[in-house]
PDB file of C-alpha atoms in Angstrom:
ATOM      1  CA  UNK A1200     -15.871  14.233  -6.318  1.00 95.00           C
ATOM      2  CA  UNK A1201     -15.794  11.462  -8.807  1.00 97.00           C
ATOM      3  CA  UNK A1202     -18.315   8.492  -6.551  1.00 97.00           C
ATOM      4  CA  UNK A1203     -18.477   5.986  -9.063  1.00 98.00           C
ATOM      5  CA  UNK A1204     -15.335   4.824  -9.448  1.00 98.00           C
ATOM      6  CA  UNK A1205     -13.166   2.665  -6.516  1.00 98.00           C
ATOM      7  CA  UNK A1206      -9.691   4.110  -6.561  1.00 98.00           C
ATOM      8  CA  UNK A1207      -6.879   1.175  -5.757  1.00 98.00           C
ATOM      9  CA  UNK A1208      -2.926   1.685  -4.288  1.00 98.00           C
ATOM     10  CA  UNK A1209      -1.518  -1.665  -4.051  1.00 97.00           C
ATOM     11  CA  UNK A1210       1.111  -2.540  -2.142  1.00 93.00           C
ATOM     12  CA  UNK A1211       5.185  -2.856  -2.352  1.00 94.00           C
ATOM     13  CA  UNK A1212       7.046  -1.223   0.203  1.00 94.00           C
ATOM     14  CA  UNK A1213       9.728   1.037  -1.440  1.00 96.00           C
ATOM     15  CA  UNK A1214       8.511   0.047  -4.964  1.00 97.00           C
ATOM     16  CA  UNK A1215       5.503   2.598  -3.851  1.00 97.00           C
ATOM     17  CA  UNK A1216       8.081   5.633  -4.605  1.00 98.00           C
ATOM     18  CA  UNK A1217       7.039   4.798  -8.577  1.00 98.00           C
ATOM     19  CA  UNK A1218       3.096   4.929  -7.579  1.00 98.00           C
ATOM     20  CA  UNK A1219       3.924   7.863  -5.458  1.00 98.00           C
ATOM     21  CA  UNK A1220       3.917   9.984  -8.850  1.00 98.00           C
ATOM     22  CA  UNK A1221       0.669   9.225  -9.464  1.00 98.00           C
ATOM     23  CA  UNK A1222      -0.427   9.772  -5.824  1.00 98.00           C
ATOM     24  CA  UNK A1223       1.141  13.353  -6.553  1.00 98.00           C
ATOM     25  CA  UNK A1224      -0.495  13.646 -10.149  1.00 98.00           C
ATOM     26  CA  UNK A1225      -4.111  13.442  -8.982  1.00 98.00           C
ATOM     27  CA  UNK A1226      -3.731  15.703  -6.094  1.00 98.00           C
ATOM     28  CA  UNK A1227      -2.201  17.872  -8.565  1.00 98.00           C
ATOM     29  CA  UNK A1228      -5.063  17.988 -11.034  1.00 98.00           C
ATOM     30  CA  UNK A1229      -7.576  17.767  -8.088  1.00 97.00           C
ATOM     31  CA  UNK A1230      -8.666  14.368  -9.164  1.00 98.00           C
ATOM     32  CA  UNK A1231     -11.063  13.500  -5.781  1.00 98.00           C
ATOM     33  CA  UNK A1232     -12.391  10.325  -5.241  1.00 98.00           C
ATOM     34  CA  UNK A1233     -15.155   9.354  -2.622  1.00 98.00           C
ATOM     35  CA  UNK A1234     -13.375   5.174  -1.741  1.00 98.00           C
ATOM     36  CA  UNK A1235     -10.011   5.150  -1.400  1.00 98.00           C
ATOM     37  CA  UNK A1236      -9.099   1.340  -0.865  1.00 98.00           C
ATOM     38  CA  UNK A1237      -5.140   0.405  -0.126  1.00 97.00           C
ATOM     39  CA  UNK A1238      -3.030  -2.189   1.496  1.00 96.00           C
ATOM     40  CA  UNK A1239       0.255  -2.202   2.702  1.00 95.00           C
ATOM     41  CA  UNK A1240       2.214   0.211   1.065  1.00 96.00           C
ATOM     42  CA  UNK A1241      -0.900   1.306  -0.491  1.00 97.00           C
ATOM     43  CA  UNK A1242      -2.736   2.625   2.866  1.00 97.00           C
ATOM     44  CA  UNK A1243       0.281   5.276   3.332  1.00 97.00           C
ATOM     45  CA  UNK A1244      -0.824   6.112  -0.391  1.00 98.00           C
ATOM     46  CA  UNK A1245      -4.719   5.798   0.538  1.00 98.00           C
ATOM     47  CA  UNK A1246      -4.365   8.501   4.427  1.00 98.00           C
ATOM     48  CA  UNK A1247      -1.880  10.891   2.342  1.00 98.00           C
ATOM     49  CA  UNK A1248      -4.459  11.168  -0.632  1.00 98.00           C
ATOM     50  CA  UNK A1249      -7.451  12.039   1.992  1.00 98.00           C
ATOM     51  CA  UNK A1250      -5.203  14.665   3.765  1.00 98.00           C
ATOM     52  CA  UNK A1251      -3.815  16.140   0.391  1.00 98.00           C
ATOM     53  CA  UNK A1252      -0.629  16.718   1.403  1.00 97.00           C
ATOM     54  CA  UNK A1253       1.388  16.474  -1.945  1.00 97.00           C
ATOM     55  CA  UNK A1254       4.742  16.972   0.111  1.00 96.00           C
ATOM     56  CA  UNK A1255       4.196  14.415   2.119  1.00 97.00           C
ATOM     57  CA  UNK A1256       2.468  11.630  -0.603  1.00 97.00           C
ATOM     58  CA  UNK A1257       6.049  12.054  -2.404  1.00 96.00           C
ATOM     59  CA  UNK A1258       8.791  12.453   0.516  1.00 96.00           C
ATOM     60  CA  UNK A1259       7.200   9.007   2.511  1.00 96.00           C
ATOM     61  CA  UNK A1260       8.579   7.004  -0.178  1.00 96.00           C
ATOM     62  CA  UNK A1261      11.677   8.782  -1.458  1.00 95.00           C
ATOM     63  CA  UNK A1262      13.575  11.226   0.947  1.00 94.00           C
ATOM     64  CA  UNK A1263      12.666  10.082   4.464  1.00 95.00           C
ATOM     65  CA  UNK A1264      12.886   6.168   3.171  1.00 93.00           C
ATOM     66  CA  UNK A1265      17.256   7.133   2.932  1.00 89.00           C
ATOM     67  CA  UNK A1266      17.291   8.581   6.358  1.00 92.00           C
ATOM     68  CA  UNK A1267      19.326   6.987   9.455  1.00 89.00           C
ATOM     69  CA  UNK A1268      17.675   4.809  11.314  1.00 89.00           C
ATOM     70  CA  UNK A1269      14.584   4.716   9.143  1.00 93.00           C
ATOM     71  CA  UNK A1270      15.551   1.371   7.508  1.00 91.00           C
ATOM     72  CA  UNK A1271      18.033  -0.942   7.035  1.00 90.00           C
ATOM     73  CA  UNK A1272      19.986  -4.264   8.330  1.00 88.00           C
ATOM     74  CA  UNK A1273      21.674  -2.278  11.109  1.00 87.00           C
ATOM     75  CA  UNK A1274      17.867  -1.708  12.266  1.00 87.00           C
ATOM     76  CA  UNK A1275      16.998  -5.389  11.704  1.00 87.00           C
ATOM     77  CA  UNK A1276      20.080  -6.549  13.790  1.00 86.00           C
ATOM     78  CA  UNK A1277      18.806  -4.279  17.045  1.00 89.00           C
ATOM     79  CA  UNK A1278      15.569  -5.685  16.903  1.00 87.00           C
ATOM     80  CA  UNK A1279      13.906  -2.758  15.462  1.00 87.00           C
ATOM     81  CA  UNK A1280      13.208  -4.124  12.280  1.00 90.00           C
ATOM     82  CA  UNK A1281      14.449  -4.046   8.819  1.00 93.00           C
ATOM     83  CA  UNK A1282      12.120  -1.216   8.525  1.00 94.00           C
ATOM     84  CA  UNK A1283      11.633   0.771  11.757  1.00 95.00           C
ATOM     85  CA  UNK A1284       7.906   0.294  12.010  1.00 94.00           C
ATOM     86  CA  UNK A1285       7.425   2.223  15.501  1.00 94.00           C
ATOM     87  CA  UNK A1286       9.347   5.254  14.348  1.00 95.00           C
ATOM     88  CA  UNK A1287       7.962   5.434  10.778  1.00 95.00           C
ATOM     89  CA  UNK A1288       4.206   5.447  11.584  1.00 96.00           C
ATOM     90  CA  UNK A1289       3.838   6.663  14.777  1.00 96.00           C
ATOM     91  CA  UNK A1290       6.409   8.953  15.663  1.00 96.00           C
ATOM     92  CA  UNK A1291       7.886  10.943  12.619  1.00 96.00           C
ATOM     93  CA  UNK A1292       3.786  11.601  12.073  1.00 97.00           C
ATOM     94  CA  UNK A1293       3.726  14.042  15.049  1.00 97.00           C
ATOM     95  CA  UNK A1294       4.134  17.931  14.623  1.00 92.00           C
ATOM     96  CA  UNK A1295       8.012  18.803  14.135  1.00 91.00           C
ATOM     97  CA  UNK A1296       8.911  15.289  13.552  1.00 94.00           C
ATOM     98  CA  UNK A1297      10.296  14.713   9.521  1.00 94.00           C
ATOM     99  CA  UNK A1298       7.143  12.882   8.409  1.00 96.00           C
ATOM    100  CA  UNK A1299       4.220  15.276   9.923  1.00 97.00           C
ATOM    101  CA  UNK A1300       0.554  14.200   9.681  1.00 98.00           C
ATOM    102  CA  UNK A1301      -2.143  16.667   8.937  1.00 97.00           C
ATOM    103  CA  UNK A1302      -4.819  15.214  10.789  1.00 98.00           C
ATOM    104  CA  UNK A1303      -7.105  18.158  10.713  1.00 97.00           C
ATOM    105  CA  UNK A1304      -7.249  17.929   6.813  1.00 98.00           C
ATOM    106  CA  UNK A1305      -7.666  14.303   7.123  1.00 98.00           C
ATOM    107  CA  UNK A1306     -10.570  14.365   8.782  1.00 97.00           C
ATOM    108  CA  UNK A1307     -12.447  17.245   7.343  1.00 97.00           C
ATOM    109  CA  UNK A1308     -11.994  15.316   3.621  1.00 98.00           C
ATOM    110  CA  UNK A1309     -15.789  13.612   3.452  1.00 97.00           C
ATOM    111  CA  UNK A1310     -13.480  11.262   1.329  1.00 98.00           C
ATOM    112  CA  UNK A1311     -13.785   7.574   2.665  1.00 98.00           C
ATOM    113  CA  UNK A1312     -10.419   5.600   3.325  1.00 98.00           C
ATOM    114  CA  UNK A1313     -10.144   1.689   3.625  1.00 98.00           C
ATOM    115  CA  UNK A1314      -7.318  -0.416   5.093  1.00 97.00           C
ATOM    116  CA  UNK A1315      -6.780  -3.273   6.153  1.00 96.00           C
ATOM    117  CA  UNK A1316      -4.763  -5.779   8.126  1.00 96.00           C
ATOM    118  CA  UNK A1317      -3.951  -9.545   8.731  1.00 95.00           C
ATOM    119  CA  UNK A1318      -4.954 -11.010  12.391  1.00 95.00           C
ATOM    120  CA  UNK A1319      -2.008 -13.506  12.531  1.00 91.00           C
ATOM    121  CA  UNK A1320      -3.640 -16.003  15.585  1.00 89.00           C
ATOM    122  CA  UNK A1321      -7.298 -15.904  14.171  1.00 93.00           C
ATOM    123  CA  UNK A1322      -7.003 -15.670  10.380  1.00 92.00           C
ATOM    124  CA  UNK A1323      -8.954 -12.798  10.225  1.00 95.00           C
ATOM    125  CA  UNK A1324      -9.402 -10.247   7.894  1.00 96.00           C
ATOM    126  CA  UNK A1325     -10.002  -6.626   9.496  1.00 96.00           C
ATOM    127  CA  UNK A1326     -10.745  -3.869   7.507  1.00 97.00           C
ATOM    128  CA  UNK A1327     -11.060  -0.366   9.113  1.00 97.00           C
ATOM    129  CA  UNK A1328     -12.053   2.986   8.208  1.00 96.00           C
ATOM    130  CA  UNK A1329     -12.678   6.580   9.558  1.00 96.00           C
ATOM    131  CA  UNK A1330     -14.670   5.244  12.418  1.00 95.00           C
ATOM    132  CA  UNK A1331     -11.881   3.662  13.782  1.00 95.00           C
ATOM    133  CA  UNK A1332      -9.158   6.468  13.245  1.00 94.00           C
ATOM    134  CA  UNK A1333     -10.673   8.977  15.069  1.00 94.00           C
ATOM    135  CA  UNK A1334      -7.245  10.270  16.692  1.00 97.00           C
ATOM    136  CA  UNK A1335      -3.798  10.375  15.077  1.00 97.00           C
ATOM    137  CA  UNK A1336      -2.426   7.114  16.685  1.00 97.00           C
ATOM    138  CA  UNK A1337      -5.423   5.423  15.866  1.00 97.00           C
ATOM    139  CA  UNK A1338      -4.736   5.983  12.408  1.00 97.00           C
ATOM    140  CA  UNK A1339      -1.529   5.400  11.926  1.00 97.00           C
ATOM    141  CA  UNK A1340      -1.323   2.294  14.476  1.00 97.00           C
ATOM    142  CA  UNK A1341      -3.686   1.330  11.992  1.00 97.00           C
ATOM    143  CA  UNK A1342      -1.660   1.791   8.998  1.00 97.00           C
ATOM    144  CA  UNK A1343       1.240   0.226  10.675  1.00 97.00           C
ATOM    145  CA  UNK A1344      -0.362  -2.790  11.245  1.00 96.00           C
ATOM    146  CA  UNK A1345      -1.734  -2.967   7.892  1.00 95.00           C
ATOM    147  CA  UNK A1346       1.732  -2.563   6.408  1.00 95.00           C
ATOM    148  CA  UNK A1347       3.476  -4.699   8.978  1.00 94.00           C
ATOM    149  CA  UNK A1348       5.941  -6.597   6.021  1.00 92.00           C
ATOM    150  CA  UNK A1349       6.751 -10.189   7.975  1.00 90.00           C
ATOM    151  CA  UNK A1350       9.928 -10.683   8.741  1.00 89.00           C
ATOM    152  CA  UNK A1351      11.046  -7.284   7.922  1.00 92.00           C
ATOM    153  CA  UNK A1352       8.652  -5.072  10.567  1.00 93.00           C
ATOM    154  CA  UNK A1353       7.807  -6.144  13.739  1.00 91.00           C
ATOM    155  CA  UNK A1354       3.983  -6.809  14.277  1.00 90.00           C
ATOM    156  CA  UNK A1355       1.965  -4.581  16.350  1.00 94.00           C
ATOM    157  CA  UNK A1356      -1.062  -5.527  18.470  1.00 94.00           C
ATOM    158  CA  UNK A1357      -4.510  -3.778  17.703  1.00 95.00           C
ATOM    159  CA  UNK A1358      -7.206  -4.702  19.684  1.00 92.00           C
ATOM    160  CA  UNK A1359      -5.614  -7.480  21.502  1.00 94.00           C
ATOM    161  CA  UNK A1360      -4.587  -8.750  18.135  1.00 94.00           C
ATOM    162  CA  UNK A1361      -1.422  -9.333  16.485  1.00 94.00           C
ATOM    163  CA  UNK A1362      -1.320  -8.121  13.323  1.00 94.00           C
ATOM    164  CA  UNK A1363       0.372  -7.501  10.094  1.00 93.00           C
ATOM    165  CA  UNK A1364       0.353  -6.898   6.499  1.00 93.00           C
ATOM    166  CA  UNK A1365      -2.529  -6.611   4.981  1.00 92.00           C
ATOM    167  CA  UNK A1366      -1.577  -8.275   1.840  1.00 92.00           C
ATOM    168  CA  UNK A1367      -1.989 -12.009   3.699  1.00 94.00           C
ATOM    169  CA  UNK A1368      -5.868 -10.688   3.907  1.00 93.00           C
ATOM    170  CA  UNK A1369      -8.688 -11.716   2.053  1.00 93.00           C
ATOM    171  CA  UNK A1370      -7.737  -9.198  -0.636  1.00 93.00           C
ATOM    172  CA  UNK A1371      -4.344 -10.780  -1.502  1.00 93.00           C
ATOM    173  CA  UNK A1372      -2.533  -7.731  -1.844  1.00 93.00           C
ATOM    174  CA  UNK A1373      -4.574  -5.736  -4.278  1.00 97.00           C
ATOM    175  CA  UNK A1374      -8.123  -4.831  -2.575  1.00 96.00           C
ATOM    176  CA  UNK A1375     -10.379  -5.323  -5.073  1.00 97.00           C
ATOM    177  CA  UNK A1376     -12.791  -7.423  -3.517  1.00 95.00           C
ATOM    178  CA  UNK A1377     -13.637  -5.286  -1.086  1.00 95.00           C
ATOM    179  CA  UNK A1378     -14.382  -1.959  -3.326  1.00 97.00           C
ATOM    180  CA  UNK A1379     -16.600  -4.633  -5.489  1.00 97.00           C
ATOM    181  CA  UNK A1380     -18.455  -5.236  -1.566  1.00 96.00           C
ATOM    182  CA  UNK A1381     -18.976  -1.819  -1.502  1.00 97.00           C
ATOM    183  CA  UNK A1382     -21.034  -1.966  -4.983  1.00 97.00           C
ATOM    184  CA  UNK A1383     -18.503  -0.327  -7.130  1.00 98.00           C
ATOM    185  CA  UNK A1384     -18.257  -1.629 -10.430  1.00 98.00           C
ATOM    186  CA  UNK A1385     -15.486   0.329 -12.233  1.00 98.00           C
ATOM    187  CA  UNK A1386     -12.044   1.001 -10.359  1.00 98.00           C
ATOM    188  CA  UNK A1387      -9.373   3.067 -10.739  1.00 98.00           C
ATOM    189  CA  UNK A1388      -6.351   0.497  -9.948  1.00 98.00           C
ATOM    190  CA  UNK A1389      -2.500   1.689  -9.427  1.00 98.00           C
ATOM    191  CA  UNK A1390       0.192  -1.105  -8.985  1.00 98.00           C
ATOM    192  CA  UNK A1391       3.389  -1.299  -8.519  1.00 98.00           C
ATOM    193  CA  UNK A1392       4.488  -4.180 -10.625  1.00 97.00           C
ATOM    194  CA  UNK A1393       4.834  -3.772 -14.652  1.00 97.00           C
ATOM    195  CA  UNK A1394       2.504  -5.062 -17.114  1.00 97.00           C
ATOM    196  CA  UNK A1395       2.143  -8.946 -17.482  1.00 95.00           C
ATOM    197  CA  UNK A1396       3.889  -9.954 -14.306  1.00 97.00           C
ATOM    198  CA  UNK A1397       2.477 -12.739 -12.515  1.00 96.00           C
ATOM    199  CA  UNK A1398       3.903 -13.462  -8.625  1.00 95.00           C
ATOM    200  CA  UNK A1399       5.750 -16.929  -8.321  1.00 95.00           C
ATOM    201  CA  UNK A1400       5.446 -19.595  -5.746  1.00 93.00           C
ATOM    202  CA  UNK A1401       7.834 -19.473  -2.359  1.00 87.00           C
ATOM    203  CA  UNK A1402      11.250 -20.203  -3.569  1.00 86.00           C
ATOM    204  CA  UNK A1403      11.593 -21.953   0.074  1.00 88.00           C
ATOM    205  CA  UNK A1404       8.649 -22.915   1.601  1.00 86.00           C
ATOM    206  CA  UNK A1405      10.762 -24.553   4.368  1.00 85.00           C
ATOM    207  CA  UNK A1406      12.200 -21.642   5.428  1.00 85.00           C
ATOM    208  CA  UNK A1407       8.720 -19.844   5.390  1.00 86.00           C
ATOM    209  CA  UNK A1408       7.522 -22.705   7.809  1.00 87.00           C
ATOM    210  CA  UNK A1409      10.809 -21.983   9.433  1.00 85.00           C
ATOM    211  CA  UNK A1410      10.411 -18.650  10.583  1.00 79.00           C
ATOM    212  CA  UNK A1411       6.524 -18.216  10.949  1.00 80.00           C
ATOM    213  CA  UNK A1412       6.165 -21.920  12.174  1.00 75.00           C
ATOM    214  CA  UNK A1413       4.084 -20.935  15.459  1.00 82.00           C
ATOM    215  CA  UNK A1414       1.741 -19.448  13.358  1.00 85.00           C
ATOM    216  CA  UNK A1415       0.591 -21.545  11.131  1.00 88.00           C
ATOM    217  CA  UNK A1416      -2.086 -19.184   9.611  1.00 89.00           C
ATOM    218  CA  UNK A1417       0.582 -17.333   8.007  1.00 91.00           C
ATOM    219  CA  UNK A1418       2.821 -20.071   6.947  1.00 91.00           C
ATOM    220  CA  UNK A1419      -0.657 -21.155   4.912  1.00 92.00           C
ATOM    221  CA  UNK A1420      -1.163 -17.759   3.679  1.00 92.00           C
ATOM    222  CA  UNK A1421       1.800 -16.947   2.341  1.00 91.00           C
ATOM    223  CA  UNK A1422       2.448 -20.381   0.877  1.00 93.00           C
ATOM    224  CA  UNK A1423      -1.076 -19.400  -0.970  1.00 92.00           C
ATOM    225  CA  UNK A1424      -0.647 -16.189  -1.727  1.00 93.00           C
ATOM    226  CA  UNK A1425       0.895 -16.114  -5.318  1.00 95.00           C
ATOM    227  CA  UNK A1426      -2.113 -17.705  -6.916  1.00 96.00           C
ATOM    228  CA  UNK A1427      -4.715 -16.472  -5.326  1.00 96.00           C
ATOM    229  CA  UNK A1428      -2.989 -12.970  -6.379  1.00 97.00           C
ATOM    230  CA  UNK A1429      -2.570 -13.750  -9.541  1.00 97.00           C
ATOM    231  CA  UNK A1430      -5.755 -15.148  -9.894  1.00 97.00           C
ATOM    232  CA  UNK A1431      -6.718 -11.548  -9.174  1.00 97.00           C
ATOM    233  CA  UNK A1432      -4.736  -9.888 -11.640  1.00 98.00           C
ATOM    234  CA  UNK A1433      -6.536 -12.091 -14.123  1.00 97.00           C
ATOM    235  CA  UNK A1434     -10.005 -10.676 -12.891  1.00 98.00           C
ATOM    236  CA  UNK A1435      -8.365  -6.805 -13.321  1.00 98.00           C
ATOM    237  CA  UNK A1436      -7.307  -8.132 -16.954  1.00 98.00           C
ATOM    238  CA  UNK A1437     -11.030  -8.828 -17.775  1.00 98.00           C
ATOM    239  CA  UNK A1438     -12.277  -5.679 -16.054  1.00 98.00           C
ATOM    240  CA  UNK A1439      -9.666  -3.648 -18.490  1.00 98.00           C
ATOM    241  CA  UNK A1440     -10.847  -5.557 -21.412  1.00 97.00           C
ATOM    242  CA  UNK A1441     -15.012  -4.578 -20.204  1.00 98.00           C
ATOM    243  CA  UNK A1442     -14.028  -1.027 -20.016  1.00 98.00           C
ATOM    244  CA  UNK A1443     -14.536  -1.362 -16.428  1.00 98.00           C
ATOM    245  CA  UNK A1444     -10.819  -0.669 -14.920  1.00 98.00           C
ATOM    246  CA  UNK A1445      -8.086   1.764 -15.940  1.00 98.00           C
ATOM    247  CA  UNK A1446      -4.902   0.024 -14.731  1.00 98.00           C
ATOM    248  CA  UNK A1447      -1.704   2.282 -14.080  1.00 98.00           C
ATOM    249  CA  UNK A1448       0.809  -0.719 -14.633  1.00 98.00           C
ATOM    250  CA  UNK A1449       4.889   0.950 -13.938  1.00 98.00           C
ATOM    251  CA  UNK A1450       5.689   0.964 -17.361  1.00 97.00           C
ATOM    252  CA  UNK A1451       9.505  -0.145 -15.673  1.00 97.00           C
ATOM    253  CA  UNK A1452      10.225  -0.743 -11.262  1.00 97.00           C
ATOM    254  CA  UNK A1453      14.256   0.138 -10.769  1.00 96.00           C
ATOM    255  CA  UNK A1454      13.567  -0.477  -7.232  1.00 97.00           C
ATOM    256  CA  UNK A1455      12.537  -3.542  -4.900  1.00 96.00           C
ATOM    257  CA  UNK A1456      10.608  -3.246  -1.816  1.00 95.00           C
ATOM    258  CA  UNK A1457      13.108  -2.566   0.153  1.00 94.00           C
ATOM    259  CA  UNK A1458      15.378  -0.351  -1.676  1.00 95.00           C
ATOM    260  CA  UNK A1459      16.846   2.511   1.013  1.00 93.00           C
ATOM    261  CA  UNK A1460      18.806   4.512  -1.655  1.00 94.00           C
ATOM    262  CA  UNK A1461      17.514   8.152  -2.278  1.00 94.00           C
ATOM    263  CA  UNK A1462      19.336   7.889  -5.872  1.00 96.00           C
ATOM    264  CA  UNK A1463      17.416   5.299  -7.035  1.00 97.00           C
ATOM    265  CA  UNK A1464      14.075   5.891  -4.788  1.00 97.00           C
ATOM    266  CA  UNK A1465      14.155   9.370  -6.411  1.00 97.00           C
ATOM    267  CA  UNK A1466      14.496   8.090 -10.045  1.00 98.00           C
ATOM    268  CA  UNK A1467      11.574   5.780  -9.305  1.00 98.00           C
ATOM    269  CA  UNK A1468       9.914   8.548  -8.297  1.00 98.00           C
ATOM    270  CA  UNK A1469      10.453  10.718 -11.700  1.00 98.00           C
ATOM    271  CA  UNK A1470       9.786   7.781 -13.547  1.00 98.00           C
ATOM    272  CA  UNK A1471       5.951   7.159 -11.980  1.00 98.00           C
ATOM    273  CA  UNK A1472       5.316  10.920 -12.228  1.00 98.00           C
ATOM    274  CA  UNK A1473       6.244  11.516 -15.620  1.00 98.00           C
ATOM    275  CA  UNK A1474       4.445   8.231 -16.323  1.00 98.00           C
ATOM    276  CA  UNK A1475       1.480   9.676 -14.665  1.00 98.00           C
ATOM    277  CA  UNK A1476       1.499  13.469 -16.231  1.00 98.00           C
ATOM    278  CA  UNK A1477       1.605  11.371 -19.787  1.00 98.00           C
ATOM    279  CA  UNK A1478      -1.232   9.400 -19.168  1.00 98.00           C
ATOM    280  CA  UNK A1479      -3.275  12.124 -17.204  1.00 98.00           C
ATOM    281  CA  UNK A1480      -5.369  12.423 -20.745  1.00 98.00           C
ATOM    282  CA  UNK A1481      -6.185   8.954 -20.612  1.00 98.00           C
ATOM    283  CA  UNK A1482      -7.240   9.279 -16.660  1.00 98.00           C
ATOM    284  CA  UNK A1483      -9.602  11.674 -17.988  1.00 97.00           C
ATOM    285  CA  UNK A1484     -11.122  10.218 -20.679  1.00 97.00           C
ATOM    286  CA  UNK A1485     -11.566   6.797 -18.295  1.00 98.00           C
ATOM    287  CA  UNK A1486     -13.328   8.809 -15.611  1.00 96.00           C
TER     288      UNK A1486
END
């Protein structure tokens, strides 16, 4: 079990299908890490990689993303959501359901997962780990909230707290920060944006204030959030220049976040696992 190096899943809804093929890769080649830090998007990528379900790492991006009533406008219009939040994380999960959860392998990984989420009313980062999944809803409540898009998913309450995506946190949408907290100083880091792209301000700010007006922490997050993100993809720059991060940029991303078609979700998919089995030598020699 490698212990000295952080591994990293950003973030990006749908655009995850790319990153799921190197999700896939390592479990593959039985690539174990101890701290497994994601957000958003990511902290589907972080609870598969703990249970090692390879099936499931691959088919939560690609296949069950295209099936009805998983995600779309028609969702959005009936108040369920552009993507259906409720059904994705804590129903398909169950035995028999499309998306099972193997909870027992989960938990019997001595692997260490870290999410986290957004408290909309208090500004508060939370960050949560096995201690606080100790049953399947836990977890994936957990994850939900943590990947809780706004606008497009509706927020769920843990602890008497509304939250959502974890990407409004402290961490900005990549969680370095809080792998560096934990003493690590070399990191494993998979995006899911290409090489040299840098995130640009809100094209409409007044719309932002518009929809999330009532709460005004995450107006001022999200009106924040493309500098202090790129800000952080200037820090991983430096760390790849030190010799201190291997960075798995998507050498292309022919998918948004939000892409529903199984076509093009599945292409993404073969294009960040052939990516990944070409690079595997490099993983190596990083590690």
């Amino acid at each position: 079990m490698i212990k000295d190096t952080a591994l990293i899943f950003e973030g990006g809804g749908t655009r995850a299908s790319y990153t799921a093929g190197a999700l896939v890769t390592m479990l593959e080649e039985g690539i174990e890490y101890l701290d497994i830090y994601g957000i958003s998007a990511g902290s589907s990528h972080t609870v598969n990689y703990v249970s090692k379900d390879i099936g499931r790492s691959k088919a939560s991006f690609v296949e069950f993303m295209a099936l009805p009533g998983v995600a779309g406008w028609g969702g959005f219009l009936r108040g369920r959501g552009y993507f259906n939040a409720e059904y994705i994380y804590e129903k398909a999960c169950l035995g028999g359901e499309r998306l099972p959860f193997n909870f027992e392998a989960f938990m019997e990984n001595p692997a260490r997962p870290h999410i986290e989420a957004y408290e909309c009313d208090t500004g508060r980062t939370v960050y949560w780990g096995k201690d606080d999944m100790t049953t399947l809803s836990d977890l994936m409540r957990r994850v939900r909230a943590g990947s809780t898009m706004p606008f497009f998913m509706n927020p769920i309450e843990i602890d008497g707290k509304v939250c959502i995506d974890g990407g409004l946190g402290d961490s900005w949408g990549i969680p370095l920060a809080q792998a560096k907290r934990d003493g690590y100083k070399k990191f494993f880091i998979v995006l899911t944006q290409t090489h040299g792209y840098r995130k640009a301000p809100e094209r409409r700010p007044w719309l932002t204030k518009a929809l999330f007006g009532r709460r005004k922490n995450v107006v001022e997050r999200m009106l924040k959030r493309y500098g202090r993100y790129n800000a952080i993809l200037d820090e991983i720059k430096a760390l790849e220049k030190s010799g201190q991060a291997y960075v798995f940029y998507p050498r292309t991303m022919p998918v948004n976040s939000r892409t529903t078609d199984q076509a093009l979700l599945r292409e993404s998919y073969r294009r960040g696992y052939e990516q990944a089995r070409e690079e595997l030598r490099l993983w190596r020699g990083f590690l």
